PDB file of C-alpha atoms in Angstrom:
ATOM      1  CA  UNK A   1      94.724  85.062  95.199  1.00 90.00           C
ATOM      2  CA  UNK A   2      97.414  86.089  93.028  1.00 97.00           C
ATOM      3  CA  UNK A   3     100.473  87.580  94.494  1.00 98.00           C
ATOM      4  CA  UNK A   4     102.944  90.462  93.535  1.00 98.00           C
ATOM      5  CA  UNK A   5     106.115  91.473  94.959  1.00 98.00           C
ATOM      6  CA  UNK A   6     106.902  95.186  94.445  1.00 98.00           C
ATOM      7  CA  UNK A   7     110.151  97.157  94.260  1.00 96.00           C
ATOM      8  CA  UNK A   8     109.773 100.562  94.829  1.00 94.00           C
ATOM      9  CA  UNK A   9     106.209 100.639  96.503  1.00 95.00           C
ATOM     10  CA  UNK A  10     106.818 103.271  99.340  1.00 94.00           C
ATOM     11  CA  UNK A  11     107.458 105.760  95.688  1.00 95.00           C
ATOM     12  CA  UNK A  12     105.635 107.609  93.371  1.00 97.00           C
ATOM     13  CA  UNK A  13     104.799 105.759  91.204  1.00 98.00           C
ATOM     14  CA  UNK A  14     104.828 102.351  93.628  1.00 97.00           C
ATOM     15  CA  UNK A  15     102.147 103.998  96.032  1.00 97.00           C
ATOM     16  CA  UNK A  16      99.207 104.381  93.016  1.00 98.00           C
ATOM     17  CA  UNK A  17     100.398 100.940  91.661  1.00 98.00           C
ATOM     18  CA  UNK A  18     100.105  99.163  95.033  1.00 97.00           C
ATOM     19  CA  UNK A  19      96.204 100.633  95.117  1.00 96.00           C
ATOM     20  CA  UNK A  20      95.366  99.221  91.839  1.00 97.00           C
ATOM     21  CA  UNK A  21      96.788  96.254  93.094  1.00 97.00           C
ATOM     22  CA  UNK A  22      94.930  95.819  96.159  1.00 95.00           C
ATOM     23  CA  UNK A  23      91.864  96.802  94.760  1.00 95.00           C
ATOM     24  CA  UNK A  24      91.981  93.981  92.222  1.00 97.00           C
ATOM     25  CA  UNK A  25      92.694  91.682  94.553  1.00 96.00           C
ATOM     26  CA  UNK A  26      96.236  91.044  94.582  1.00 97.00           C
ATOM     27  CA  UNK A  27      98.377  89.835  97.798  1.00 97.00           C
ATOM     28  CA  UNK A  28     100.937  92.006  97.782  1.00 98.00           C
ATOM     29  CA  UNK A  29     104.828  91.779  99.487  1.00 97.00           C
ATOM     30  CA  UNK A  30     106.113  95.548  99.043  1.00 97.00           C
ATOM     31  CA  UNK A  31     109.948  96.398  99.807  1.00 95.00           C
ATOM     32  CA  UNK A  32     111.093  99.512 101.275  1.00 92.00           C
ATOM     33  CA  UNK A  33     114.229 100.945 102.592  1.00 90.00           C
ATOM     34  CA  UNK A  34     112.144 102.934 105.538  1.00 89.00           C
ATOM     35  CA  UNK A  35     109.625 101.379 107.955  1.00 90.00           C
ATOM     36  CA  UNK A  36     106.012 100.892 106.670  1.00 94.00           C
ATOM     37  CA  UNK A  37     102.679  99.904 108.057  1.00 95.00           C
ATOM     38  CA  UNK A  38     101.025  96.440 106.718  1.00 96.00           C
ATOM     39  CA  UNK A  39      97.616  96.432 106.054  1.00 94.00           C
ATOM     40  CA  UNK A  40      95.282  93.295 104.742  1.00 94.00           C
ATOM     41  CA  UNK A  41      96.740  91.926 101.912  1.00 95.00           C
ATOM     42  CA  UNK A  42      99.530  94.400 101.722  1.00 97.00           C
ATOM     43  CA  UNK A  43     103.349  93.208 103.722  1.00 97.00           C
ATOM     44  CA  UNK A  44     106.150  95.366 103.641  1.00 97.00           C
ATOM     45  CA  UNK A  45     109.981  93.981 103.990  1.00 96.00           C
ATOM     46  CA  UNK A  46     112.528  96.120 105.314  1.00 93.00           C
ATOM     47  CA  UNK A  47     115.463  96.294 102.921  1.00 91.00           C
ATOM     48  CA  UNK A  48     116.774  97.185  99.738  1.00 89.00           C
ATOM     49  CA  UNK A  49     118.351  95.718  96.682  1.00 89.00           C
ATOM     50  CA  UNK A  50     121.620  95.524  98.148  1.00 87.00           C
ATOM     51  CA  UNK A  51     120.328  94.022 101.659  1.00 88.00           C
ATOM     52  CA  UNK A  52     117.472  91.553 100.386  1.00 90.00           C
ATOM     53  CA  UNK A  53     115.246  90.594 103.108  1.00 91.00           C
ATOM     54  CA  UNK A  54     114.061  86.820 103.129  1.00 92.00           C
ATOM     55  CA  UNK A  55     111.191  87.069  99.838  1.00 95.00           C
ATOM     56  CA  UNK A  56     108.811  84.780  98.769  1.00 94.00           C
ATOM     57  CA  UNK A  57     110.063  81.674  96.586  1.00 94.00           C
ATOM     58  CA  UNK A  58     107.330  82.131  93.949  1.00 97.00           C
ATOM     59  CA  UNK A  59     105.231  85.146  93.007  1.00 98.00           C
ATOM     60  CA  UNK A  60     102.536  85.885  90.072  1.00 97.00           C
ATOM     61  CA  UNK A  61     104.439  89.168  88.925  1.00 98.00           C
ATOM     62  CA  UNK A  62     107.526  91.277  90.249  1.00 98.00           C
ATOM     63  CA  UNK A  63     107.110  95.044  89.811  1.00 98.00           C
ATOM     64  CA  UNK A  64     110.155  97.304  89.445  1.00 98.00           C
ATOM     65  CA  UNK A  65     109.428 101.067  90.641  1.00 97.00           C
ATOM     66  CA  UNK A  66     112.783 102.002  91.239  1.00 94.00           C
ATOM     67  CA  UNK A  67     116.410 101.865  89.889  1.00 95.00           C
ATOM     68  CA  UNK A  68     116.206  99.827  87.256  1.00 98.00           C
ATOM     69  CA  UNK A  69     120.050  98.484  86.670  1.00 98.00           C
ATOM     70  CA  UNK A  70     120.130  97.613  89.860  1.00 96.00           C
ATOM     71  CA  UNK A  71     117.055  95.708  89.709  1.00 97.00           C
ATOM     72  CA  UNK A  72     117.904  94.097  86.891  1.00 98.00           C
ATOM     73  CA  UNK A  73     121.396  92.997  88.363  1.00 97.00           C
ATOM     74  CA  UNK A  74     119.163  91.513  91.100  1.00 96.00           C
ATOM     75  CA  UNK A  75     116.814  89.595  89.495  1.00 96.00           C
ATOM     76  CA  UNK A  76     119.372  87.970  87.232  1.00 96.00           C
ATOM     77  CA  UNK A  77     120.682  86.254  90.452  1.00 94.00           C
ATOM     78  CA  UNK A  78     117.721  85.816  92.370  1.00 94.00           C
ATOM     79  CA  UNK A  79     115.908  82.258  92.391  1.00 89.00           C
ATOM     80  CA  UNK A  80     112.574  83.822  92.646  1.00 94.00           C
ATOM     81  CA  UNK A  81     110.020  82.252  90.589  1.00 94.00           C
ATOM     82  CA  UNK A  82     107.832  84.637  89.048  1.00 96.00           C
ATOM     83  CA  UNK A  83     106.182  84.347  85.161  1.00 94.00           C
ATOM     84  CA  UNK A  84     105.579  88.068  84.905  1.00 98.00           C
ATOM     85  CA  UNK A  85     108.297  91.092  85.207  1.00 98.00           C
ATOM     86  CA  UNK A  86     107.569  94.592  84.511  1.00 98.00           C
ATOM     87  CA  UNK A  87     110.028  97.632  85.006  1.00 98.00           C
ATOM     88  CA  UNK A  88     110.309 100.976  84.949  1.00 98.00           C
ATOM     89  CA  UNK A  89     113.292 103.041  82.816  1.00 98.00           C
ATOM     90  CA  UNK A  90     113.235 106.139  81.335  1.00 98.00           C
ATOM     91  CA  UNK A  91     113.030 107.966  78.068  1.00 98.00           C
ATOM     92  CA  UNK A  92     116.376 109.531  79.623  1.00 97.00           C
ATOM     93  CA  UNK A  93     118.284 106.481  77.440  1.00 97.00           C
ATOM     94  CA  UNK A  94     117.059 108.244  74.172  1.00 96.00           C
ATOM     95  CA  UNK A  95     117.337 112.045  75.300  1.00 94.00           C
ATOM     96  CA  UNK A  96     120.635 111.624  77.555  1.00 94.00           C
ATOM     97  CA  UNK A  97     122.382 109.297  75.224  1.00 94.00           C
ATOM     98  CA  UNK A  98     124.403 112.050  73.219  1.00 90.00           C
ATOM     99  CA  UNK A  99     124.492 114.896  76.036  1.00 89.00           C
ATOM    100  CA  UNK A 100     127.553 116.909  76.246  1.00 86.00           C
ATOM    101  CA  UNK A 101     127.463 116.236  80.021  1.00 87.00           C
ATOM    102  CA  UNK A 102     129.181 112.887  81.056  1.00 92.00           C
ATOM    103  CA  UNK A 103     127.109 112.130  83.680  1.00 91.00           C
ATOM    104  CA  UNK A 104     124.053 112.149  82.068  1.00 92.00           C
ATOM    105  CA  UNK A 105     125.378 109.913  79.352  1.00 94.00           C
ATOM    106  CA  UNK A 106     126.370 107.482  82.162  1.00 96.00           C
ATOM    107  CA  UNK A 107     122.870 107.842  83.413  1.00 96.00           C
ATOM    108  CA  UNK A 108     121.665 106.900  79.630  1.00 97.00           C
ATOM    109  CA  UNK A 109     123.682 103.790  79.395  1.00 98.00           C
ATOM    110  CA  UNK A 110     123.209 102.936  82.819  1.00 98.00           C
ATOM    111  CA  UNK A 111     119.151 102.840  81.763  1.00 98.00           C
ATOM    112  CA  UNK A 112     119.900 100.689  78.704  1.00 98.00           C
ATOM    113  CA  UNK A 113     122.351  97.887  80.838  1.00 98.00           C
ATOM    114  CA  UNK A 114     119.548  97.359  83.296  1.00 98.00           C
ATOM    115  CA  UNK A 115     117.107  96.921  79.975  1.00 98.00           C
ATOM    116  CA  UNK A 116     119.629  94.779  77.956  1.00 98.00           C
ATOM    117  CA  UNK A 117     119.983  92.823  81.639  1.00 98.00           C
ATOM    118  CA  UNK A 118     116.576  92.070  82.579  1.00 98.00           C
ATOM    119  CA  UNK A 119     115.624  90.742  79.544  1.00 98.00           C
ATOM    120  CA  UNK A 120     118.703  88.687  79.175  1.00 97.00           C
ATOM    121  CA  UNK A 121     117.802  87.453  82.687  1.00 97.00           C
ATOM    122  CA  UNK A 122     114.030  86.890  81.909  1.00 97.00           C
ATOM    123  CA  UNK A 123     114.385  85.056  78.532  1.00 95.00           C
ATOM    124  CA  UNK A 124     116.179  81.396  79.851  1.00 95.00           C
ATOM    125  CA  UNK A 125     113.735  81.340  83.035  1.00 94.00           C
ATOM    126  CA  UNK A 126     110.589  81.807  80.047  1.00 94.00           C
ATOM    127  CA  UNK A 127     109.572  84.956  82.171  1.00 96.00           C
ATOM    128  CA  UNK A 128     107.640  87.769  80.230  1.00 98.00           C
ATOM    129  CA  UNK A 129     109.363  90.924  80.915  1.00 98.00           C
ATOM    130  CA  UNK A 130     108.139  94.363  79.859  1.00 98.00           C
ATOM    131  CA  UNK A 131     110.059  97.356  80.169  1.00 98.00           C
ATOM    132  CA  UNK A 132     107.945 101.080  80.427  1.00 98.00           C
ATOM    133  CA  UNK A 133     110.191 103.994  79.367  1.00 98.00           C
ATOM    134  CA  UNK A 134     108.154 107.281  80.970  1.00 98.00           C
ATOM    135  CA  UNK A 135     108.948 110.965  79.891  1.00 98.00           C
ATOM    136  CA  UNK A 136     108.476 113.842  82.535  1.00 97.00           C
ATOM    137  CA  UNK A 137     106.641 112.360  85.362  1.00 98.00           C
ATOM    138  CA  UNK A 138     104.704 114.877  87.960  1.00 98.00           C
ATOM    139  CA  UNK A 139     101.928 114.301  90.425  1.00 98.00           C
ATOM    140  CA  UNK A 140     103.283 113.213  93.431  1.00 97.00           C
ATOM    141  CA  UNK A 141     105.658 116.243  95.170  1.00 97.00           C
ATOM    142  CA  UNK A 142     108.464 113.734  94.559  1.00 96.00           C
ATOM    143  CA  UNK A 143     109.765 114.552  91.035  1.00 95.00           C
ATOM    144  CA  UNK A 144     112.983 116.428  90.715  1.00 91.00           C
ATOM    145  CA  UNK A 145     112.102 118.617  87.585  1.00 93.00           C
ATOM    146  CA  UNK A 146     108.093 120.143  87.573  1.00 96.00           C
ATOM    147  CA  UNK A 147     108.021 119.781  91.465  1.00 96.00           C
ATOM    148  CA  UNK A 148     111.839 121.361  91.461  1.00 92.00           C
ATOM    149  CA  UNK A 149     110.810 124.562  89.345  1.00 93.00           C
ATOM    150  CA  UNK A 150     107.444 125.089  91.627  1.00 96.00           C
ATOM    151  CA  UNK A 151     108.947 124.868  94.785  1.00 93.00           C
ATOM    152  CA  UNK A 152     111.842 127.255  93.762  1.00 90.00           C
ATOM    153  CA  UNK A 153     109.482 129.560  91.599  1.00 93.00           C
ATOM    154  CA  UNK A 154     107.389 129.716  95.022  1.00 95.00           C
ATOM    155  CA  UNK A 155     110.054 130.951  96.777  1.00 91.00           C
ATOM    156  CA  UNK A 156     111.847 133.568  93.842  1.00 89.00           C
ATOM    157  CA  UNK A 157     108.080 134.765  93.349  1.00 93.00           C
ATOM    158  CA  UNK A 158     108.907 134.631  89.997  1.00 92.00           C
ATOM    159  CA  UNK A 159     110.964 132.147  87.546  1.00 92.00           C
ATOM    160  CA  UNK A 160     113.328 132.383  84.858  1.00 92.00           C
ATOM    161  CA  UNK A 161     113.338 130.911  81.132  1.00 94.00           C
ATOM    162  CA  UNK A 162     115.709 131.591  78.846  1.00 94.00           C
ATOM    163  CA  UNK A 163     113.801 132.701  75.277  1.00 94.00           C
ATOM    164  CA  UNK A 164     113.330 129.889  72.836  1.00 94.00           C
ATOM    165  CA  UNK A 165     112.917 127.655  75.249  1.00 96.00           C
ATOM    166  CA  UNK A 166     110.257 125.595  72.708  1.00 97.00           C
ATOM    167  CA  UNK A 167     111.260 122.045  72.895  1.00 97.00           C
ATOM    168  CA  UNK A 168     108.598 119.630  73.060  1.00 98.00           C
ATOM    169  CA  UNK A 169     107.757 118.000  76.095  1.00 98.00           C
ATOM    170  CA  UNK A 170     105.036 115.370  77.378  1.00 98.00           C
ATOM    171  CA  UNK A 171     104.784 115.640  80.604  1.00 98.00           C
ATOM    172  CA  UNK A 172     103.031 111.966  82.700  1.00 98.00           C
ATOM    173  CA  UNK A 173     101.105 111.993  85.528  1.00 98.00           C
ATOM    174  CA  UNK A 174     102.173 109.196  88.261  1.00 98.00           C
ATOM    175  CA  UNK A 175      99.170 107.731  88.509  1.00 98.00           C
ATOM    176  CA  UNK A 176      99.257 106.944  84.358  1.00 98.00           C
ATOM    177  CA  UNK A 177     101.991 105.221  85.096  1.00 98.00           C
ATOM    178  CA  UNK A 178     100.755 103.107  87.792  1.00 98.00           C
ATOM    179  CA  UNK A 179      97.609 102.183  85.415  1.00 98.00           C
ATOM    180  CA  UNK A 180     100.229 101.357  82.343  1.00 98.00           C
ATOM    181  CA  UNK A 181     102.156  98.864  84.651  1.00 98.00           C
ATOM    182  CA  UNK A 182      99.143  97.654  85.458  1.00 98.00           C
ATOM    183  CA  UNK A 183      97.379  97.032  82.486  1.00 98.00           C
ATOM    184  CA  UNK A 184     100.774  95.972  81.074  1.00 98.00           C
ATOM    185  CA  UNK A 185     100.846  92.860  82.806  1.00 96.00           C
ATOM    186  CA  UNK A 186      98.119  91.444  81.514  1.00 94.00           C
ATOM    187  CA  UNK A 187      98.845  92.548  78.199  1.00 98.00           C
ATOM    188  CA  UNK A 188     100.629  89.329  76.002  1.00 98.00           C
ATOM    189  CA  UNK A 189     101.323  91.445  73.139  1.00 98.00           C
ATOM    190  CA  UNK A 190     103.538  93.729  75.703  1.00 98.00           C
ATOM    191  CA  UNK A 191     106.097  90.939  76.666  1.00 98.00           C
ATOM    192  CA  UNK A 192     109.577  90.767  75.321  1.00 97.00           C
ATOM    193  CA  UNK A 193     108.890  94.327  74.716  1.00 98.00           C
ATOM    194  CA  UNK A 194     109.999  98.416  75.588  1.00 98.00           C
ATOM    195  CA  UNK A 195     107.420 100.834  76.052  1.00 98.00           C
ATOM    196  CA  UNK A 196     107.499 105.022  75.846  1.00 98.00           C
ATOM    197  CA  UNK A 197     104.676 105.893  78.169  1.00 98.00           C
ATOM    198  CA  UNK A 198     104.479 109.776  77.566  1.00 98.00           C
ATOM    199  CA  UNK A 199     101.781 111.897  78.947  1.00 98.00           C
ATOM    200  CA  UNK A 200      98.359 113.070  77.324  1.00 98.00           C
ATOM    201  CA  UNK A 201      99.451 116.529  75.672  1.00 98.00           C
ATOM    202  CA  UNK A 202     102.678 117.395  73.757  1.00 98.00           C
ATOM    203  CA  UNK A 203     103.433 120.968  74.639  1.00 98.00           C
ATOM    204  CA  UNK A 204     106.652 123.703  74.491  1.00 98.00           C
ATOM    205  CA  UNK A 205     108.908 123.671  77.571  1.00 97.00           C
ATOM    206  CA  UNK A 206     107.900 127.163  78.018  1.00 98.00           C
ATOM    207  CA  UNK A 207     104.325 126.427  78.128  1.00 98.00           C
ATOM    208  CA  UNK A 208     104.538 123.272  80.622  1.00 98.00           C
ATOM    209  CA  UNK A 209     106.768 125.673  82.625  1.00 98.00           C
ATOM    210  CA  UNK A 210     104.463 128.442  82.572  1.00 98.00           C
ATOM    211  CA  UNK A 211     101.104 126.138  83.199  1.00 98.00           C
ATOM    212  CA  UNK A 212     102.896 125.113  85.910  1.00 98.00           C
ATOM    213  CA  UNK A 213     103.822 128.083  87.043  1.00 98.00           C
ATOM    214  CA  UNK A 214      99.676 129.629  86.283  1.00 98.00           C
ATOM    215  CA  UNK A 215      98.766 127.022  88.900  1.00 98.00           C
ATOM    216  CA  UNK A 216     100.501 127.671  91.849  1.00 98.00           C
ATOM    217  CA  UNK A 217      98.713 129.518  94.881  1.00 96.00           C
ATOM    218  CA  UNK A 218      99.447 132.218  94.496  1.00 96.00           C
ATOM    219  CA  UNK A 219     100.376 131.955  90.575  1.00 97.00           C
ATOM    220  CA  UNK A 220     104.606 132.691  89.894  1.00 97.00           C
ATOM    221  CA  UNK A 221     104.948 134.964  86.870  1.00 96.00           C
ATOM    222  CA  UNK A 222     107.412 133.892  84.123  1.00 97.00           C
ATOM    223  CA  UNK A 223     110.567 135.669  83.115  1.00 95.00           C
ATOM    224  CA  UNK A 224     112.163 134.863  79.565  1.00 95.00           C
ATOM    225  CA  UNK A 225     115.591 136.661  79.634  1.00 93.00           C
ATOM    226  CA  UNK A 226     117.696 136.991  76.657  1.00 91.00           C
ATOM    227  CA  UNK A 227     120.285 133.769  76.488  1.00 86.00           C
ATOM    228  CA  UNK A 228     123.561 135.995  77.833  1.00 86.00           C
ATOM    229  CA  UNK A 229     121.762 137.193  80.846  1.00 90.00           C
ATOM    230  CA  UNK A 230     119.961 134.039  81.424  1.00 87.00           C
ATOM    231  CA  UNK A 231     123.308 131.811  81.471  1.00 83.00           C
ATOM    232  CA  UNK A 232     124.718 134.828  83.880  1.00 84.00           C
ATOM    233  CA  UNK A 233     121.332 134.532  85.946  1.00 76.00           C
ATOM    234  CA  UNK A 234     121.878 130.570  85.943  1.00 77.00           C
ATOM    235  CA  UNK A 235     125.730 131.454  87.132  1.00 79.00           C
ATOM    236  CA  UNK A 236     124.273 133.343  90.593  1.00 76.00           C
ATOM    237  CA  UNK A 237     121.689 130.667  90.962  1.00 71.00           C
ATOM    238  CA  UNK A 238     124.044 127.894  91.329  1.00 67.00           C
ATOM    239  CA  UNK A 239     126.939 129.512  93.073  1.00 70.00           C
ATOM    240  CA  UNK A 240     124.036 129.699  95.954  1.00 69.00           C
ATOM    241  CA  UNK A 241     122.945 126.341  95.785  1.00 67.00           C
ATOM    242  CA  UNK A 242     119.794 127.003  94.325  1.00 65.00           C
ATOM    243  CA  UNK A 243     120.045 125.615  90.207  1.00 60.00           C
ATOM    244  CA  UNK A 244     122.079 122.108  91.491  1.00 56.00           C
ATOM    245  CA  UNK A 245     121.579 119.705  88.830  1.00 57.00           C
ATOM    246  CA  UNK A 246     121.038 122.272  86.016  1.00 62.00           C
ATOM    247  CA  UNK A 247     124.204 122.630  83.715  1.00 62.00           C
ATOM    248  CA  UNK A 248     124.643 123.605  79.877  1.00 71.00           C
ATOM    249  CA  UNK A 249     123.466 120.645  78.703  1.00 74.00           C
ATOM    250  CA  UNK A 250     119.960 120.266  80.613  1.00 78.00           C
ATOM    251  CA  UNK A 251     118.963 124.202  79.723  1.00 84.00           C
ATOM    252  CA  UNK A 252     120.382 123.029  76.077  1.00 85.00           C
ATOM    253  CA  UNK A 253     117.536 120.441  76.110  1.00 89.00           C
ATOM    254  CA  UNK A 254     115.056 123.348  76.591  1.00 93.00           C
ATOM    255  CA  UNK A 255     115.475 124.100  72.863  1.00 93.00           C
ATOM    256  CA  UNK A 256     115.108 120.315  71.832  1.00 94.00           C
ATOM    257  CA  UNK A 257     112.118 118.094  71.026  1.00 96.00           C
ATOM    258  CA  UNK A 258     111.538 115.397  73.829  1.00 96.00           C
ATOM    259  CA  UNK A 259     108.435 113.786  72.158  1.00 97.00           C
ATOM    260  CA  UNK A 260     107.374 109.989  72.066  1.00 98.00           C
ATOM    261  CA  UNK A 261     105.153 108.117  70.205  1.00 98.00           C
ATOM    262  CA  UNK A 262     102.139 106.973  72.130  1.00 98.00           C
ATOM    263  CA  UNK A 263     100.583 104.629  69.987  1.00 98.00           C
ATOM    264  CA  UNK A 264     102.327 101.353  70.546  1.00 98.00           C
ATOM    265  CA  UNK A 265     101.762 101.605  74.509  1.00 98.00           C
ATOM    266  CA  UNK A 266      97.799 102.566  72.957  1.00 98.00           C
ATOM    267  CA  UNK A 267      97.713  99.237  70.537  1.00 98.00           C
ATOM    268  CA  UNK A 268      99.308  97.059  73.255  1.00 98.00           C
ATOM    269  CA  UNK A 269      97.710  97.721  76.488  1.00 98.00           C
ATOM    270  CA  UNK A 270      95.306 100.658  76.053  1.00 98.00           C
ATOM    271  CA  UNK A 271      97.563 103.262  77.582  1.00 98.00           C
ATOM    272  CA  UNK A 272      95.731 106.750  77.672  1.00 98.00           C
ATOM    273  CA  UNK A 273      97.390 108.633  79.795  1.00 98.00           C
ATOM    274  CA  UNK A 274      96.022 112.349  80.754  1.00 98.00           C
ATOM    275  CA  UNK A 275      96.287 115.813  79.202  1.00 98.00           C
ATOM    276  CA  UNK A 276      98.999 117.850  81.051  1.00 98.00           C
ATOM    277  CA  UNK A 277      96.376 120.015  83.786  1.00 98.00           C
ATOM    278  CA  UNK A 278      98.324 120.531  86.655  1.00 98.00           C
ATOM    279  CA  UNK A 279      96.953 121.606  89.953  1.00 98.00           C
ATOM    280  CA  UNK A 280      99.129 123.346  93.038  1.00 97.00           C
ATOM    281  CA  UNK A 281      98.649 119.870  94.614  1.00 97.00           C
ATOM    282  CA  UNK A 282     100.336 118.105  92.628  1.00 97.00           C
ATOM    283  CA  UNK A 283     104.098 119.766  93.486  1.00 97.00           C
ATOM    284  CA  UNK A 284     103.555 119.989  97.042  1.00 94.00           C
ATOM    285  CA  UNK A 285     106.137 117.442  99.315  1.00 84.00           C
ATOM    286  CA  UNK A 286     104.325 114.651 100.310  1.00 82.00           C
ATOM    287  CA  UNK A 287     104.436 114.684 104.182  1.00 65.00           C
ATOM    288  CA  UNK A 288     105.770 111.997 106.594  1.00 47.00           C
TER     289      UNK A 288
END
């Protein structure tokens, strides 16, 4: 029985993966900061990156879910024995990498140390690493953008855009992701290699808003305010807490094209990830 260790598992993209795993077979050893339940074939560990519980000496493939610097940092020192790596980043090293905001270029370079890091780390121990770079993930309740604008939409009744707000987006379901890792790591032509693993459907900002928006029970209407009296709306909102996280430079991005090419995640390991067909589920908090 082949066996996976798996950072990140208890998250939202870890909890589809760890399925796909069990249901192929896999023994799995999952790590989570928060206590878990084991079930046959599946062990959690209590701990984190920074307070490493006692981990297998050899496993068939590690899984990174979660923060991948830190990760990487980890796994350069570790003596764990595994031939196959795969890790999740973020399209956020491309579309953060020149933002006027200075924390979201730290975030950017951040992404593309833990890259540079695990691969430096993989390629003297002959490990195959692969690296999957997803755009807007949704799905789970647990995103902080699609799931963000619901649950604030919900409680406005109504949400704000500012006009021109056409930028392309690609919005990825969670459990594509989980099926990309997965397929991924059985993929040869994948390792050594970075992967963009956009969704299904390239559509405006304004439209993925307003879908989202169409789906919710009952639906939120959409606002588009001229950009002076949108930036003064955005003002109010955050003096009260409610826009934290949204500055100049992330409503700037509304206007820009966020759009990934698909087709070497396609030629490599199949990836066909979903149109963008959100349901009210799908932004609701998970609970527990």
């Amino acid at each position: 029985m082949k066996h996976a260790l798996v950072f990140g598992g208890s998250g939202q993209i870890g909890l589809p993966l760890l399925q796909r795993l069990y249901h192929d077979g896999w023994r799995v050893t999952a790590i989570s900061r928060g206590e878990q339940t084991d079930r046959p074939g599946l062990h959690w560990l209590r701990g984190d990156l920074e307070r490493m519980p006692e981990l297998p000496k050899r496993v068939d493939a590690i899984f990174s879910c979660g923060p991948l610097l830190k990760f990487a940092k980890w796994y350069e020192t570790s003596g764990i024995e595994a031939s196959r790596v795969v890790g999740f980043g973020s399209t956020s090293a491309e579309t953060k990498r020149g933002s006027a905001d200075a924390e979201e270029r730290r975030v950017a370079a951040e992404l593309r140390e833990g890259e540079a890091t695990l691969f430096a780390a993989a390629q003297p121990r002959s490990d195959a690493a692969t690296v999957l770079r997803p755009t807007l993930i949704y799905g789970a309740g647990r995103d902080a953008t699609l799931t963000r604008i619901a649950q604030l939409a919900q409680r406005l009744r109504y949400f704000p855009l500012p006009r021109g707000a056409n930028g392309l987006r690609q919005p990825v379901h969670v459990d594509d992701l989980a099926d990309a890792a997965f397929a991924a790591l059985a993929a040869p032509a994948s390792f050594g290699n970075t992967y963009a693993v956009p969704g299904g459907e390239t559509l405006s900002y304004r439209d993925m808003v307003a879908r989202t928006l169409a789906c919710l029970r009952p639906p939120v209407k959409l606002i588009e305010l001229p950009s002076p009296l949108f930036n003064l709306a955005l003002l109010a909102a955050q003096a009260s807490g409610r826009a934290t996280g949204l500055g100049e430079a992330a409503v700037r991005r509304m206007r820009s094209d966020m759009a990934f090419d698909v087709g070497p995640a396609q030629r490599d390991f199949g990836y066909a990830p979903r149109p963008f067909r959100p349901s009210a589920q799908m932004f609701e908090s998970p609970r527990g």
